[in-house]
Coordinates of C-alpha atoms and ligand atoms in Angstrom, one line a residue:
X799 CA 27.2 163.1 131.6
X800 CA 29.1 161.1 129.0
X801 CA 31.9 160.0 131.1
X802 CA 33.5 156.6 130.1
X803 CA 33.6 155.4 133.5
X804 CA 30.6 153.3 134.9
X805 CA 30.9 152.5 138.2
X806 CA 31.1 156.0 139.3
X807 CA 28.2 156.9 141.5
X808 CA 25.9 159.3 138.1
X809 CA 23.9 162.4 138.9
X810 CA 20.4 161.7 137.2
X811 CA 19.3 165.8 138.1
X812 CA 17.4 164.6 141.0
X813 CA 20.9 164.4 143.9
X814 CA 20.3 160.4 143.5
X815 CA 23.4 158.4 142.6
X816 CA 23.0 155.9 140.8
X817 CA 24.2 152.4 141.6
X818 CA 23.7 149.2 140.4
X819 CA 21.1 146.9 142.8
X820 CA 24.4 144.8 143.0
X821 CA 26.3 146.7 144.5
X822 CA 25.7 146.5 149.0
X823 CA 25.5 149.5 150.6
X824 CA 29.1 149.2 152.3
X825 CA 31.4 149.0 149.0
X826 CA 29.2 151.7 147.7
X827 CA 30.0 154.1 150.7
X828 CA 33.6 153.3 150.4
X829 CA 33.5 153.5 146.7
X830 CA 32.2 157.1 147.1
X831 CA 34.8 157.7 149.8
X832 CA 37.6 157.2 147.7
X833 CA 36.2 158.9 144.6
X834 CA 34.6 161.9 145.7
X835 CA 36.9 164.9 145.2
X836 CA 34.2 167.9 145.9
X837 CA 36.7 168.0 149.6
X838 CA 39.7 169.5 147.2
X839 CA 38.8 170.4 143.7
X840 CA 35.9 172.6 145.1
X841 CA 39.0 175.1 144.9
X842 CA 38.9 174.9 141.3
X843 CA 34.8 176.5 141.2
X844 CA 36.1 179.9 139.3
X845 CA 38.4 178.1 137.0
X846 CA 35.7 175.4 136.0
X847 CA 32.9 178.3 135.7
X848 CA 35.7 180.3 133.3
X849 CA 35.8 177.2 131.3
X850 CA 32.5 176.3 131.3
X851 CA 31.4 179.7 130.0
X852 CA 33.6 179.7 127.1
X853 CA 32.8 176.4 125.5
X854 CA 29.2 177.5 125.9
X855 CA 30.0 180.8 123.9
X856 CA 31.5 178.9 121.5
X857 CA 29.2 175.9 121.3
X858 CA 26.9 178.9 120.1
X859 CA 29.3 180.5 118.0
X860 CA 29.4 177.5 116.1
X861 CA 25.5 176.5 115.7
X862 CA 26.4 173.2 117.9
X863 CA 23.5 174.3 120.7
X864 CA 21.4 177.2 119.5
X865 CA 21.2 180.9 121.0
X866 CA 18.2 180.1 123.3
X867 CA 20.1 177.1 125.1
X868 CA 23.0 179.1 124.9
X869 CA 22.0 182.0 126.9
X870 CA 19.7 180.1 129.1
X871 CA 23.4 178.4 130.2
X872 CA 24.7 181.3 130.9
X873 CA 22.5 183.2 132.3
X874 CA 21.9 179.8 134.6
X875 CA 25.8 179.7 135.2
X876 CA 25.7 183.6 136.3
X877 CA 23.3 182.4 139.1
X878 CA 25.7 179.7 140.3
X879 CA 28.2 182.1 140.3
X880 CA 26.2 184.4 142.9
X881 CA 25.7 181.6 145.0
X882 CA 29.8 180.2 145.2
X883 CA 30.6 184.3 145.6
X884 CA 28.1 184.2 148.5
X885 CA 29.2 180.6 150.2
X886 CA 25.6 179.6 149.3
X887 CA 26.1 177.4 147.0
X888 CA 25.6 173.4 147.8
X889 CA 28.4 171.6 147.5
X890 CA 27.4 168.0 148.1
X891 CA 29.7 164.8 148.5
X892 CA 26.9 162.5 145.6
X893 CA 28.4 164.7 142.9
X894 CA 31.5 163.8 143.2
X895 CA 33.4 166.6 142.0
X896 CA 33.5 170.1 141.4
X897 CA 32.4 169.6 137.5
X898 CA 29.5 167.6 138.0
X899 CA 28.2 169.8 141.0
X900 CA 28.0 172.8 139.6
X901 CA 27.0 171.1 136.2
X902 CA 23.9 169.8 138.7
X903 CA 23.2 172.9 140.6
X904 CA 23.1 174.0 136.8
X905 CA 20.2 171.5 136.0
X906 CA 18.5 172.4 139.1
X907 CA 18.4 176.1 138.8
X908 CA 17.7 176.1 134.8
X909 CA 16.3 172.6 134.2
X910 CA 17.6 170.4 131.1
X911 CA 19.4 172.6 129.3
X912 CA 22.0 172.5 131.4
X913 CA 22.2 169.1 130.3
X914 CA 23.1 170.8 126.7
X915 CA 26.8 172.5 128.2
X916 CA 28.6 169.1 128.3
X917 CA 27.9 168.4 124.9
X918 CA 31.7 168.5 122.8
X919 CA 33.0 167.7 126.1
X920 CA 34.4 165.5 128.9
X921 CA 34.9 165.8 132.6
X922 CA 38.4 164.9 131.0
X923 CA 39.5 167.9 129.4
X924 CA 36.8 169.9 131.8
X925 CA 39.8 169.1 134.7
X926 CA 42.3 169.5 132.3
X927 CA 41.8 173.1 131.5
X928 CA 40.6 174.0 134.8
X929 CA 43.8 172.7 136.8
X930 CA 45.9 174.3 133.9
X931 CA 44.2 177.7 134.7
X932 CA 44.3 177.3 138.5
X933 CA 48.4 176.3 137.9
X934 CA 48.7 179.6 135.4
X935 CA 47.1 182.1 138.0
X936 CA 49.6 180.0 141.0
X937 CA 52.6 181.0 139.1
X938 CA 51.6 184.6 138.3
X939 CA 50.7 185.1 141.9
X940 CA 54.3 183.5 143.1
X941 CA 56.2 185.7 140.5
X942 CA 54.4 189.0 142.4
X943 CA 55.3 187.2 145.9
X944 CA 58.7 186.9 144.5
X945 CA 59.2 190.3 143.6
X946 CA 57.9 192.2 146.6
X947 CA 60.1 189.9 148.5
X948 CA 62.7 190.9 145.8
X949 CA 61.8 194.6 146.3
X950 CA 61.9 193.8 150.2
X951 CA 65.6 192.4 150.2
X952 CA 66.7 195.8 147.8
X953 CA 65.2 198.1 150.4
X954 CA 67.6 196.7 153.5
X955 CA 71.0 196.2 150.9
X956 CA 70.5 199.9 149.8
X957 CA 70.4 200.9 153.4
X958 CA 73.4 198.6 154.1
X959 CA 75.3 198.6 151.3
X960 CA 78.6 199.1 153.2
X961 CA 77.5 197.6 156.1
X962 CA 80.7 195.1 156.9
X963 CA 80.1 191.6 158.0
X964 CA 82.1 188.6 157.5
X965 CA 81.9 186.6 154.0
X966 CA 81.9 182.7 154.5
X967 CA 83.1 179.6 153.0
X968 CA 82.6 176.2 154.6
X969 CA 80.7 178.4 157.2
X970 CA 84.4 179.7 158.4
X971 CA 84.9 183.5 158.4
X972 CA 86.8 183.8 154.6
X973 CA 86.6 187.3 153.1
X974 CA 84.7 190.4 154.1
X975 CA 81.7 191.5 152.1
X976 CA 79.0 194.0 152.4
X977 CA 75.7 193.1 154.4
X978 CA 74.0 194.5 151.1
X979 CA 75.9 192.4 148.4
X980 CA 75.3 189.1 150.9
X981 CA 71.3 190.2 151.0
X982 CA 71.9 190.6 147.1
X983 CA 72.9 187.4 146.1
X984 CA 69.1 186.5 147.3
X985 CA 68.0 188.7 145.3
X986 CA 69.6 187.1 142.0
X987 CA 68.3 183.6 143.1
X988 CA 64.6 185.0 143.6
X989 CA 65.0 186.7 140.5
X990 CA 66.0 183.2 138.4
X991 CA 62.9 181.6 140.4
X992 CA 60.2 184.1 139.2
X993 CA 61.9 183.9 135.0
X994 CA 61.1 179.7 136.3
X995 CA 57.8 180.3 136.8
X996 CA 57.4 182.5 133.5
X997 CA 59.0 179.9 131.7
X998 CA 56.5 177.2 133.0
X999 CA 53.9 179.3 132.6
X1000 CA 54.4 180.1 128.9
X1001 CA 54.9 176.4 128.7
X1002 CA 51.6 175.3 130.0
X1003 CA 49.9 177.9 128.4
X1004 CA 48.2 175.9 125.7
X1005 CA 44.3 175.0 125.4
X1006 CA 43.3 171.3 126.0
X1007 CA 39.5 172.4 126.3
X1008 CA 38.1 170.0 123.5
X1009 CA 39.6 167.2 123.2
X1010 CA 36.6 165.9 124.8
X1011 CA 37.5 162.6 126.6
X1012 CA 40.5 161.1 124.6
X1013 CA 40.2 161.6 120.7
X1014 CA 38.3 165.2 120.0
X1015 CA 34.8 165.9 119.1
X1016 CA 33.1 165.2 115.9
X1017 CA 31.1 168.4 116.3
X1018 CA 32.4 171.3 114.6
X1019 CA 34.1 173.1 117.5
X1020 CA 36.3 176.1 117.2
X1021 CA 39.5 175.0 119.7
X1022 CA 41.2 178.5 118.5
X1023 CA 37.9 180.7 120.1
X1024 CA 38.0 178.7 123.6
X1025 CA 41.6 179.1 124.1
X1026 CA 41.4 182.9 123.3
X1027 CA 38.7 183.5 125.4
X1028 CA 40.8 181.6 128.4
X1029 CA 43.7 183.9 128.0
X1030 CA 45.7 180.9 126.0
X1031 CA 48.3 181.3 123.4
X1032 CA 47.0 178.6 121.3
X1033 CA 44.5 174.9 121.7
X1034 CA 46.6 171.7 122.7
X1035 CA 47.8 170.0 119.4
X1036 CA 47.2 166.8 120.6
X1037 CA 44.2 165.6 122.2
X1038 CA 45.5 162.6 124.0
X1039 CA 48.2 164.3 125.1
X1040 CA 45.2 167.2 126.3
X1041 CA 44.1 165.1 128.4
X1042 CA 46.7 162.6 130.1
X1043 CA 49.5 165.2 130.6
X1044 CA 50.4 167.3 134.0
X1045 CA 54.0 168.2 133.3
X1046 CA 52.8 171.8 133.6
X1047 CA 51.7 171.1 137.2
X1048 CA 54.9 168.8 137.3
X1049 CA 57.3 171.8 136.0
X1050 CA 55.4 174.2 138.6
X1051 CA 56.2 172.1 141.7
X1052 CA 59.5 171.9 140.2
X1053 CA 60.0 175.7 140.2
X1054 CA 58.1 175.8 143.2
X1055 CA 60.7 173.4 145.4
X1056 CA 63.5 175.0 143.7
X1057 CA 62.2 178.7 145.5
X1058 CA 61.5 176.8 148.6
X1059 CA 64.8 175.5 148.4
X1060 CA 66.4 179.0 148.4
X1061 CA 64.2 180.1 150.9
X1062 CA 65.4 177.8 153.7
X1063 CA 68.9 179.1 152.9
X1064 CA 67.9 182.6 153.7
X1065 CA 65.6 181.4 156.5
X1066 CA 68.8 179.1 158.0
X1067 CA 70.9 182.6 157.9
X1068 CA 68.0 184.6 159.6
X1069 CA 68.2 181.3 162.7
X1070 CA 71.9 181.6 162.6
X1071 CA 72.4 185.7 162.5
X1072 CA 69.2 186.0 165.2
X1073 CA 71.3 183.9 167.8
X1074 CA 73.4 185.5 170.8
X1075 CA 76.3 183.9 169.3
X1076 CA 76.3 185.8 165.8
X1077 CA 74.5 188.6 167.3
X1078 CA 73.9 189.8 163.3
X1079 CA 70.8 191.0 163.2
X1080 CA 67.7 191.7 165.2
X1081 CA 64.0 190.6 164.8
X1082 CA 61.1 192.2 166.5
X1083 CA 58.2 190.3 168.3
X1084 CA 56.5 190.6 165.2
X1085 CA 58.3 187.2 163.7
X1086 CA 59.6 185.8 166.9
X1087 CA 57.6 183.9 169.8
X1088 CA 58.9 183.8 173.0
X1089 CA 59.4 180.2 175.6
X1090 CA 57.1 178.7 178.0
X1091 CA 59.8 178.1 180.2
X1092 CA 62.5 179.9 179.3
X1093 CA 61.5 183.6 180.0
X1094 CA 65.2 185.2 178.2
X1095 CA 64.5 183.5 174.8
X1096 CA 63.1 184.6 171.8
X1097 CA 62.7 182.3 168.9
X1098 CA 62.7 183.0 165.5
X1099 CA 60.0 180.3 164.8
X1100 CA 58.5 182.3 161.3
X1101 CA 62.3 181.7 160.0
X1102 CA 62.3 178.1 161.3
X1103 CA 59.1 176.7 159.4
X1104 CA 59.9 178.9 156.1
X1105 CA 63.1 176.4 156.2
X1106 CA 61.2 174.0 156.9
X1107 CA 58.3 173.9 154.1
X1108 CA 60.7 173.1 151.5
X1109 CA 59.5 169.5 152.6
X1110 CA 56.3 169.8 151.9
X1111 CA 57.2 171.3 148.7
X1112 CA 59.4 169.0 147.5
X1113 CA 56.9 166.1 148.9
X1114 CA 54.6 167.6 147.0
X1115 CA 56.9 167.3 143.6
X1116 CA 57.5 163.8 144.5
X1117 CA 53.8 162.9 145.2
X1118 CA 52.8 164.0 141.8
X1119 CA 55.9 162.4 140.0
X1120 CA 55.1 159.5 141.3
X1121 CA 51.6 159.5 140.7
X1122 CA 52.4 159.9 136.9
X1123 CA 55.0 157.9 136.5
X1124 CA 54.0 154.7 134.6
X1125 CA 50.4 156.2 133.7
X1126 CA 49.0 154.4 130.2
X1127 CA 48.0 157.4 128.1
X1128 CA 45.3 158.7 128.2
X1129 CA 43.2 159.8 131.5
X1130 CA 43.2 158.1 134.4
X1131 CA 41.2 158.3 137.8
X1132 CA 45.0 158.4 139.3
X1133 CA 45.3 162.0 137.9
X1134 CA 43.0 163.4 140.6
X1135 CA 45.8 163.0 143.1
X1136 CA 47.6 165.9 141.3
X1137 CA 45.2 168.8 143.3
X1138 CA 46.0 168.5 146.4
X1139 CA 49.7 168.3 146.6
X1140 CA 50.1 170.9 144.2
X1141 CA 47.4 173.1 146.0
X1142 CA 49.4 172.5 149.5
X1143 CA 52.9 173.4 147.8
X1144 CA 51.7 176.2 146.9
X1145 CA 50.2 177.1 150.1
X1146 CA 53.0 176.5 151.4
X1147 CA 54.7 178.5 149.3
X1148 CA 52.8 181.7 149.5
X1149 CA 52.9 182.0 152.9
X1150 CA 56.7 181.2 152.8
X1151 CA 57.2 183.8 150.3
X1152 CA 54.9 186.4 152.5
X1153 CA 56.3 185.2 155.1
X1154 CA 60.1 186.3 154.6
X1155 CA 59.3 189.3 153.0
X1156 CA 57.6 190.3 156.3
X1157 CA 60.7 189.6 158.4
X1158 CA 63.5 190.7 155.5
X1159 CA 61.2 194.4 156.4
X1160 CA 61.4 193.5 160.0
X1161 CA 65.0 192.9 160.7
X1162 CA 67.5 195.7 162.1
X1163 CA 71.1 194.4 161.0
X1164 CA 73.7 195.3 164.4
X1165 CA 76.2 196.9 162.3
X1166 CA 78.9 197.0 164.7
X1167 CA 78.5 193.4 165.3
X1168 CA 78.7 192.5 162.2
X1169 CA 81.7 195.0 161.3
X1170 CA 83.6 193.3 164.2
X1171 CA 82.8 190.1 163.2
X1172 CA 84.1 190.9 159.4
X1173 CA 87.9 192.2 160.6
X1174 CA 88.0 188.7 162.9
X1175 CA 89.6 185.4 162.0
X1176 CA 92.0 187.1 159.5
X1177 CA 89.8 187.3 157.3
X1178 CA 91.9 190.0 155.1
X1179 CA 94.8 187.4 154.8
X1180 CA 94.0 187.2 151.3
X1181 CA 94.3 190.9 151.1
X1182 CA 97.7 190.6 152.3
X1183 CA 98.3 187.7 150.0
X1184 CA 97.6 190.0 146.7
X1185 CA 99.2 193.2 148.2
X1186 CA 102.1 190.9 148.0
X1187 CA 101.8 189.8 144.3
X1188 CA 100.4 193.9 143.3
X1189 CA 103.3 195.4 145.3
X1190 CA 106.5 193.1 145.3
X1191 CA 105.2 191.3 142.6
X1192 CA 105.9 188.2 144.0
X1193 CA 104.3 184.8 142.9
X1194 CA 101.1 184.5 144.1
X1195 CA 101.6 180.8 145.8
X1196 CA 104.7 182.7 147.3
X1197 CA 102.6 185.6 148.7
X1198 CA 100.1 182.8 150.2
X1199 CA 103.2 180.7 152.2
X1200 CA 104.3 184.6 153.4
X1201 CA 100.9 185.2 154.3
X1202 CA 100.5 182.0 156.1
X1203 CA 103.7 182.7 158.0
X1204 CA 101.9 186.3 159.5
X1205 CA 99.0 184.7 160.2
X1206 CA 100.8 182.2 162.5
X1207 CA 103.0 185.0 164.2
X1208 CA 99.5 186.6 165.0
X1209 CA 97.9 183.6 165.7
X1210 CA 100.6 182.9 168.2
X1211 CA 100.7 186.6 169.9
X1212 CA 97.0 186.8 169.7
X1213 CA 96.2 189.6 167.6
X1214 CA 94.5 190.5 164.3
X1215 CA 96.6 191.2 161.2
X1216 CA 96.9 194.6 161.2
X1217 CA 98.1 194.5 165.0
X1218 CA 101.5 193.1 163.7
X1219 CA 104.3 196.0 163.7
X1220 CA 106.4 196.7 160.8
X1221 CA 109.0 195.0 162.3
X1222 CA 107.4 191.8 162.5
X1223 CA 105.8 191.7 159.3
X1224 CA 109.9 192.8 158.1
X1225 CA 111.2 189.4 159.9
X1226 CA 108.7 187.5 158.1
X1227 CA 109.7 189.2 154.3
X1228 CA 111.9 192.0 154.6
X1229 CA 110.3 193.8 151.6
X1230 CA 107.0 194.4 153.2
X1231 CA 106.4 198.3 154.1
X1232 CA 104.0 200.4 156.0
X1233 CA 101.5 200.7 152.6
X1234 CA 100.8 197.4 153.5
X1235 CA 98.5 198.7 156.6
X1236 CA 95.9 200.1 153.9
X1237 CA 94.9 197.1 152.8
X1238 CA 94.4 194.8 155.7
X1239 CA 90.7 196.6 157.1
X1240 CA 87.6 194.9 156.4
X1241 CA 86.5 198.6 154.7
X1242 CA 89.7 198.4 152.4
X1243 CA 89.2 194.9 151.5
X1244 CA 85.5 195.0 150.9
X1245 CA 86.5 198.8 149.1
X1246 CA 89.1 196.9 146.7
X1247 CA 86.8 194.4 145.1
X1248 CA 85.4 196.7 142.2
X1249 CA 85.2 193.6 140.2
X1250 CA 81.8 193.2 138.3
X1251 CA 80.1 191.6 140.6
X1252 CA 82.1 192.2 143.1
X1253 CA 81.5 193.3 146.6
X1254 CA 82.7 196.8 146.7
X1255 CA 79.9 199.4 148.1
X1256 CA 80.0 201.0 144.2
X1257 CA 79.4 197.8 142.9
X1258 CA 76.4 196.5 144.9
X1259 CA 75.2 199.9 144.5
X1260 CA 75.0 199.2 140.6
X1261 CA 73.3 195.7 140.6
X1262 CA 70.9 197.9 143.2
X1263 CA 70.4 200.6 140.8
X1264 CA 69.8 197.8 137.8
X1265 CA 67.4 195.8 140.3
X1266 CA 65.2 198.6 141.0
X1267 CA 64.9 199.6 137.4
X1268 CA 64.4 196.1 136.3
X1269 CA 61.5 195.6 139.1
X1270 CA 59.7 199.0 138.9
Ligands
LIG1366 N1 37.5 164.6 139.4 C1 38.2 164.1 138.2 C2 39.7 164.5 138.3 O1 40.0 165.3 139.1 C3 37.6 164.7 137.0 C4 37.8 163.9 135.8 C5 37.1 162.7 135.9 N2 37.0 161.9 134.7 C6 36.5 160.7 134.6 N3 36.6 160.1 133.5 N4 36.1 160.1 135.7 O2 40.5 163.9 137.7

């Protein structure tokens, strides 16, 4: 291996590192301790076979290792394949990493040829396009975890798409909107996250297979035919930048928190609409765990630790910032601290992501609850407000002191709104008349907002109707 580092414990084909006779046994052990990252990027075994295979094809293409050698590689590669599909395969702490154990178990199975796949190329750019590809397939995965959680979400809002339940600002009951439109607005956020992750991902995906360890390969390698093969748009331009840079991984994380993010929101409103108190919605003993001491309670733990992972996600974001941050161009040892943050966040994140979709199928919404709930706290004031403005064409900061006034008077008597007699409503502004009862049910006021976007039942219908095309 033609790695620029020289204290790294070397495979010599025969499992032996090889260390100076200066060096005492205990640095040594802790040197390996630190270094070895076969624990981790042992995760990475498909993505560095994929690699591997294409720069051999090529290296034959191209006359740089001849037909022979070439399929001797291979056919040698093939056979370590078998043996990581199977869990057979050795995976032993002296190599170090992923790379150089499978480039070993190479050189054991086929003999020295296998010492012929590293030539035109660095552990360097070896990592680099093998975390690249491992990053790629993350984000395809999370943008088909975000759409059946998408597709989840449409499923209940079709079925209550006129459900009533109270709309809130500043958590205080404010306007009355449709179970389905409130479910919907999650369904725009998810749908932002996964375009994210397609951004990043046609972002990162650029070839940085060849850049060898810092400045390229004087053998005539063809960049263009290993990206193709990988499924990449085109090679990295730049061969420093090849092999120093992980914004990719740094721009996934970022997408990545910002899901996580919205999924604790949903996941707070799923702890909040599952208590007595709200009484919202129901979940079944599928996603809830009962007490050990309190026999009545049941907890809605799968909602509490989606809302929770957001900080492991974000950690994970910051880990890896700071890890980069400050980094001389070009490689650096530090770089192997990007795997494991970025595979936790997104382990995280997939079983967030699995997770809520599971309990978005799960829940039964109590509609009459909820219904309740929406007509409470005067929440059609506003209603009232603009039925003032439409109908007596009255100023609307006018309409909103009138408005006020009622809402005292019912306040003060104890009822709703629409409890209020003609009479009273006439000693507050004599103009008011008995039209005005049409406007002041939740159903009315949910009914009259046919603005695009809006959260009339016609309306979220629509964004339903575009959803489901847009997704099938
Ligand atoms: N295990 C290393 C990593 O993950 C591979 C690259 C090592 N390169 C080197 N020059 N030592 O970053």
């Amino acid at each position: 291996m033609t790695d620029n580092a020289s204290n790294t414990p070397k495979a010599n084909g025969q499992g032996q590192a090889m260390w100076g006779g200066r060096f005492s046994a205990k640095p040594a052990e802790l040197m390996q301790a630190i270094n070895v990252s076969i624990g981790f990027d042992k995760r990475l075994w498909a993505q560095d076979l994929a690699g591997s295979r294409a720069h051999a094809r090529m290296l034959m293409n191209q006359g740089v290792i001849s037909s022979h050698d070439g399929d001797e590689i291979l056919e040698g590669l093939a056979r370590v394949e078998d043996e990581l599909l199977s869990g057979t395969f050795p995976f032993r702490d002296e190599y170090e990493d992923i790379h150089m154990n499978i480039e070993a178990r190479l050189r054991e199975l086929i003999g020295p040829t296998a010492g012929r796949l590293h030539t035109a190329r660095s552990r360097n750019d070896q990592v680099a396009v093998d975390f690249r590809l491992w990053v790629r397939d993350a984000c395809d995965r999370t943008v088909g975890q975000l759409e059946a959680l998408q597709k989840a979400l449409l499923a209940q809002a079709e079925a209550y798409a006129d459900a009533l339940m109270p709309g809130f600002t500043h958590l205080q009951p404010a306007q009355p909107v449709t179970f389905g439109h409130h479910l919907m607005a999650y369904v725009e956020m998810f749908g932002r996250d996964a375009g994210r992750f397609r951004d990043a991902r046609a972002r990162m995906n650029e070839c940085p297979l060849g850049a060898a360890a810092l400045a390229g390969s004087p053998f005539p390698i063809d960049r263009q035919q290993t990206a193709t093969a990988l499924g990449f748009d085109r090679p990295t331009a730049n061969s420093l930048d090849s092999v120093s840079s992980r914004d990719f991984a740094l721009e996934a994380l970022s997408a990545a928190s910002i899901t996580a993010t919205h999924l604790s929101r949903l996941a707070e409103e799923i702890v909040l609409w599952t208590t007595p108190m709200f009484g919202f919605i129901k979940l079944t003993d599928a996603f809830t765990t009962g007490s050990s001491i309190m026999p009545q309670k049941k907890n809605p733990d799968a909602a509490e630790l989606v809302r929770a992972k957001v900080g492991r996600i974000l950690g994970s974001l910051t880990t890896l910032t700071v890890v980069m941050k400050g980094l001389p161009l070009a490689y650096s040892k530090d770089m192997q601290e990007d795997k494991v943050p970025t595979f936790e966040a997104f382990d995280a994140l997939e079983l967030s992501l699995l997770a809520m979709a599971g309990m978005i199928a799960d829940l039964t919404p109590n509609t009459e609850t909820m219904a309740k709930a929406a007509g409470a706290g005067f929440s059609t004031a506003t209603d009232l407000a603009d039925w003032l403005v439409r109908t007596l064409n009255m100023p609307f900061r006018d309409a909103h002191h009138v408005t006020g006034s009622a809402v005292k008077t019912a306040e003060g008597l104890g009822v709703d709104l629409a409890d209020l007699s003609l009479e009273q409503f006439q000693a507050i502004e004599p103009q008011i008349t008995n039209a005005v009862y049409a406007v002041l049910t939740p159903a009315a006021s949910a009914a009259s907002r046919m603005s695009y976007g809006g959260t009339a039942p016609a309306q979220v219908r629509a964004q339903i109707a575009r959803w489901k095309e847009q997704l099938a």
